């Protein structure tokens, strides 16, 4: 069974710390990021170890040293080992890329919570991640090691990513593109006949692309090469065509900018485009992506937008906008309108009364 982010959170909440968890999935889907964000909110430290990069067990358990008092060999604690006795989450990434001798060291760790005789703090938990797929160079895992984990195939949904992207202020053009082209979120890495790596996007690459294009209000040909190196030729072409042909302003442009300057661009929208824009405005407010200095602009422009719909759009567009306010999907937006935008609230009530 494949689990999404919500199901993963439930599993993390309800699995005892002494039970190990293994997440199976593609690279770049956000396994480490989700774990770090989840446990940091609980005040628990996450220690990530990339096992595929370790060439020797000493990288994991520390280096041997002779104890002059006992004459016995002791192992110096590795840099990551917790010394404050506070429980940690030990995230063993790339488990099935680790060398066999490193995996042997993991056996004792997963069973007894010990490394070279030194125990992890009480309450610590171990979570591993493995990649699956023919495109990876992997190490076969010992069945005895695998049996020490609760195993879940993790595949966060596109909706999971969009929710995270909105909260993380990913460029709105990317979010809109993925909403309409969800198949482009997670590309498949493949090899051509010449054995050259063909670049295709993953969730990490969309974040990198966002960090670059947010500096450019319009995307031009000069920007294409840098994005191609992140997303690949095919998806970059689709993305640039989408952004250049799409004339719908972003939610940020409408709510935080000069509404009169963008109003002409939305007069020609179709009803489906208006409803998509309505939803994007509500999502923008719900995510709280604007600062306190922009709150007044958001309030005023939201009133202007609703009035604009009444003068320029079919009645069903205003009806759709009003219906979103009553939806449980946007509680923060409804709170914002009722406290910061009373004029809009009254206008919507008047509109609903007229339609009754």
XYZ file of C-alpha atoms in Angstrom:
356
model
C 0.000 0.000 0.000
C 1.241 3.488 -0.878
C 0.892 6.213 1.757
C 0.671 9.990 1.333
C 1.886 12.746 3.660
C -1.207 12.747 5.874
C -0.973 8.993 6.378
C 2.754 9.302 7.105
C 2.074 11.853 9.846
C -0.427 9.449 11.427
C 2.131 6.640 11.305
C 4.811 8.821 12.909
C 2.377 9.887 15.626
C 1.324 6.355 16.515
C 4.420 4.200 16.045
C 6.367 3.553 19.284
C 9.910 4.923 19.251
C 11.408 1.437 19.606
C 9.900 0.362 16.282
C 11.967 1.290 13.232
C 10.360 2.774 10.120
C 11.515 2.386 6.517
C 10.225 4.695 3.770
C 10.483 3.383 0.225
C 10.196 5.865 -2.628
C 11.801 7.903 -5.377
C 14.525 10.426 -4.787
C 13.544 14.071 -4.525
C 10.011 13.564 -3.153
C 10.794 15.293 0.135
C 11.304 12.411 2.570
C 14.055 14.108 4.590
C 12.411 17.543 4.434
C 9.082 16.219 5.693
C 10.729 14.405 8.597
C 12.858 17.393 9.587
C 9.887 19.782 9.504
C 7.640 17.332 11.364
C 10.030 16.598 14.224
C 11.423 20.131 14.511
C 7.883 21.287 15.349
C 7.948 18.759 18.179
C 11.287 20.065 19.403
C 13.118 16.881 18.472
C 16.464 16.909 16.685
C 16.801 15.000 13.413
C 20.251 13.609 12.566
C 20.529 12.693 8.886
C 23.216 10.236 7.824
C 23.771 9.632 4.113
C 24.872 5.997 4.229
C 25.559 5.851 0.496
C 28.415 8.317 1.004
C 30.120 6.332 3.769
C 33.118 4.314 2.665
C 33.947 2.706 5.997
C 32.130 1.702 9.217
C 34.342 4.205 11.013
C 32.332 6.974 9.349
C 29.368 5.710 11.335
C 30.718 4.416 14.651
C 33.778 6.660 15.054
C 37.511 5.901 15.120
C 39.162 3.370 17.476
C 41.397 4.618 20.297
C 43.311 2.754 23.013
C 42.215 3.491 26.569
C 45.488 3.929 28.453
C 43.873 3.000 31.775
C 42.252 -0.247 30.694
C 44.433 -1.085 27.727
C 41.295 -1.770 25.746
C 40.181 -0.269 22.461
C 37.427 2.312 22.651
C 35.677 4.104 19.838
C 35.632 7.890 19.795
C 32.110 9.191 19.477
C 31.273 10.303 15.910
C 30.409 13.957 15.378
C 26.674 13.315 15.219
C 26.270 11.167 18.334
C 24.057 12.920 20.933
C 25.936 13.664 24.158
C 23.177 15.583 25.959
C 21.123 12.404 26.477
C 18.159 13.948 24.703
C 16.370 11.576 22.291
C 16.994 12.093 18.602
C 15.511 10.901 15.331
C 18.245 9.114 13.424
C 17.404 9.284 9.729
C 19.386 6.719 7.737
C 19.098 7.982 4.179
C 20.126 5.920 1.136
C 20.124 2.704 3.201
C 20.167 0.494 0.128
C 23.132 2.393 -1.326
C 25.353 1.654 1.675
C 28.383 -0.622 1.402
C 27.890 -4.131 2.893
C 30.348 -3.446 5.748
C 28.390 -0.314 6.708
C 25.141 -2.281 6.650
C 26.633 -4.787 9.107
C 27.141 -1.933 11.554
C 23.530 -0.885 11.093
C 22.335 -4.311 12.245
C 23.246 -3.700 15.906
C 21.984 -0.131 15.744
C 18.525 -1.105 14.524
C 18.150 -3.977 16.987
C 19.765 -2.711 20.191
C 20.009 1.071 19.593
C 23.767 0.773 20.100
C 26.900 1.651 18.144
C 30.185 0.132 19.303
C 28.638 -0.435 22.726
C 27.310 3.106 23.130
C 23.530 3.419 23.400
C 21.375 6.105 21.853
C 19.401 8.180 24.380
C 16.179 6.595 25.586
C 13.250 7.487 23.338
C 15.357 7.878 20.199
C 13.880 6.481 17.030
C 15.364 5.218 13.768
C 13.874 5.948 10.360
C 15.467 4.855 7.103
C 14.804 5.714 3.487
C 15.513 3.593 0.451
C 15.172 4.353 -3.254
C 13.374 1.930 -5.515
C 13.617 1.692 -9.273
C 15.831 0.323 -12.021
C 17.623 3.646 -12.492
C 19.449 3.388 -9.150
C 22.662 1.545 -8.295
C 21.537 -0.318 -5.192
C 22.784 -2.800 -2.622
C 20.649 -5.819 -1.797
C 19.504 -5.617 1.817
C 19.825 -8.548 4.191
C 16.382 -9.992 5.040
C 17.374 -9.942 8.713
C 17.950 -6.188 8.488
C 14.754 -5.559 6.532
C 12.729 -7.477 9.124
C 13.666 -4.897 11.754
C 11.669 -2.165 10.023
C 8.022 -1.339 9.491
C 8.056 -0.706 5.731
C 5.908 1.840 3.899
C 5.963 2.906 0.271
C 5.797 6.687 0.441
C 4.452 8.758 -2.446
C 3.197 12.210 -1.425
C 0.409 13.412 -3.690
C 0.463 16.435 -5.973
C -2.003 18.083 -3.579
C 0.458 17.499 -0.732
C 3.134 19.281 -2.709
C 0.909 22.191 -3.754
C -0.108 22.781 -0.140
C 3.553 22.791 0.887
C 4.540 24.971 -2.101
C 1.982 27.631 -1.234
C 3.124 27.724 2.396
C 6.785 27.849 1.289
C 6.203 30.705 -1.177
C 7.161 28.728 -4.266
C 6.745 30.972 -7.328
C 3.034 31.159 -8.200
C 3.741 30.447 -11.887
C 5.195 27.086 -10.938
C 2.248 26.259 -8.685
C -0.227 27.168 -11.443
C 1.728 25.090 -13.960
C 1.756 22.013 -11.707
C -1.956 22.428 -10.931
C -2.679 22.176 -14.662
C 0.140 19.722 -15.484
C 0.463 17.444 -12.430
C 2.299 14.818 -14.465
C 5.280 17.198 -14.657
C 5.884 17.321 -10.910
C 7.827 14.055 -10.742
C 9.648 13.199 -13.941
C 11.384 9.926 -14.675
C 15.169 10.017 -14.991
C 16.254 7.974 -17.994
C 19.301 7.342 -20.139
C 19.601 7.877 -23.875
C 21.270 5.454 -26.262
C 24.495 7.422 -25.856
C 24.299 6.782 -22.093
C 24.038 10.504 -21.372
C 21.907 11.428 -18.384
C 18.657 13.062 -19.440
C 17.481 15.682 -16.935
C 13.880 15.537 -15.800
C 12.290 17.374 -12.879
C 11.633 16.269 -9.339
C 10.247 18.185 -6.379
C 13.644 19.479 -5.318
C 14.321 20.828 -8.808
C 11.042 22.765 -8.884
C 12.094 24.473 -5.670
C 15.476 25.354 -7.184
C 13.786 26.725 -10.295
C 11.495 28.838 -8.119
C 14.461 30.381 -6.323
C 15.771 31.575 -9.692
C 12.678 32.744 -11.550
C 11.237 34.705 -8.625
C 13.785 37.375 -9.565
C 12.199 37.819 -13.017
C 8.703 39.182 -13.521
C 8.650 37.863 -17.100
C 10.459 34.814 -18.462
C 12.357 35.332 -21.706
C 14.623 33.242 -23.932
C 17.701 34.377 -21.989
C 16.308 32.571 -18.946
C 15.694 29.267 -20.715
C 19.185 27.697 -20.483
C 19.466 28.094 -16.721
C 16.037 26.527 -16.152
C 16.706 23.750 -18.673
C 19.649 22.635 -16.544
C 17.224 22.190 -13.645
C 14.075 20.832 -15.290
C 15.270 19.400 -18.605
C 14.435 20.409 -22.185
C 10.914 19.048 -22.536
C 9.421 20.323 -19.280
C 11.181 23.683 -19.570
C 9.635 24.203 -23.000
C 6.188 23.334 -21.642
C 6.654 25.615 -18.655
C 7.825 28.604 -20.691
C 4.982 28.155 -23.178
C 2.540 28.017 -20.279
C 3.850 31.169 -18.578
C 4.104 33.168 -21.814
C 0.655 32.236 -23.104
C -1.049 32.525 -19.766
C -2.150 36.115 -19.226
C -3.876 35.543 -15.898
C -2.142 37.580 -13.176
C -0.957 35.773 -10.079
C -2.786 36.087 -6.773
C 0.099 38.160 -5.454
C -0.173 40.608 -8.367
C -3.902 41.080 -7.833
C -3.960 41.317 -4.045
C -0.630 42.963 -3.227
C -0.083 45.173 -6.289
C -1.938 47.819 -8.237
C -5.325 46.256 -9.016
C -6.181 48.811 -11.701
C -2.974 47.896 -13.534
C -3.970 44.227 -13.843
C -7.737 44.594 -14.225
C -7.565 44.901 -18.018
C -5.785 41.548 -18.219
C -8.633 39.699 -16.536
C -11.567 41.203 -18.428
C -11.257 38.590 -21.167
C -11.153 35.508 -18.949
C -13.559 32.628 -19.403
C -15.735 31.361 -16.547
C -13.409 28.405 -15.800
C -10.457 30.793 -15.720
C -12.302 33.115 -13.350
C -13.177 30.261 -11.005
C -9.543 29.114 -11.022
C -8.485 32.672 -10.217
C -11.048 32.907 -7.407
C -9.620 29.755 -5.871
C -6.038 30.955 -6.214
C -6.901 34.188 -4.346
C -8.419 32.222 -1.483
C -5.438 29.859 -1.380
C -3.086 32.836 -1.272
C -4.852 34.361 1.728
C -5.210 30.967 3.417
C -1.456 30.360 3.210
C -0.698 33.736 4.830
C 2.034 34.480 2.289
C 1.693 38.237 2.751
C 3.203 40.336 5.496
C 1.507 42.685 7.929
C 2.457 45.649 5.723
C 0.529 44.100 2.815
C -2.604 43.293 4.803
C -4.301 46.581 3.967
C -3.600 46.169 0.227
C -4.969 42.628 0.275
C -8.149 43.822 1.985
C -8.732 46.740 -0.389
C -7.911 44.793 -3.550
C -10.179 41.931 -2.544
C -13.082 44.410 -2.376
C -12.090 45.853 -5.762
C -11.888 42.389 -7.281
C -15.380 41.405 -6.123
C -16.804 44.691 -7.419
C -14.963 44.117 -10.702
C -16.611 40.705 -11.043
C -20.032 42.300 -10.597
C -19.396 44.702 -13.479
C -17.393 42.538 -15.904
C -18.011 38.828 -15.282
C -21.044 36.523 -15.479
C -23.083 36.230 -12.285
C -21.930 32.670 -11.672
C -18.370 33.937 -11.123
C -19.461 36.132 -8.203
C -21.583 33.233 -6.979
C -18.565 30.953 -7.072
C -16.484 33.520 -5.166
C -19.169 33.803 -2.485
C -19.499 30.018 -2.206
C -15.784 29.741 -1.403
C -16.350 31.902 1.667
C -18.790 29.394 3.073
C -16.508 26.450 2.346
C -14.708 24.818 5.261
C -11.639 24.558 3.032
C -10.606 28.167 3.707
C -11.197 28.934 7.409
C -8.328 31.436 7.645
C -9.576 33.298 4.570
C -13.077 33.485 5.994
C -11.654 34.837 9.247
C -9.620 37.422 7.326
C -12.664 38.630 5.378
C -14.880 38.825 8.470
C -12.293 40.774 10.491
C -10.250 42.760 7.970
C -12.657 43.125 5.068
C -16.106 43.923 6.404
C -17.039 45.874 3.260
C -16.509 42.765 1.141
C -18.420 40.634 3.633
C -21.402 43.001 3.415
C -21.202 43.114 -0.393
C -21.291 39.319 -0.548
C -24.265 39.168 1.807
C -26.089 41.667 -0.399
C -25.256 39.628 -3.507
C -26.498 36.408 -1.916
C -29.747 38.117 -0.849
C -30.314 39.372 -4.371
C -29.889 35.893 -5.798
C -32.281 34.302 -3.308
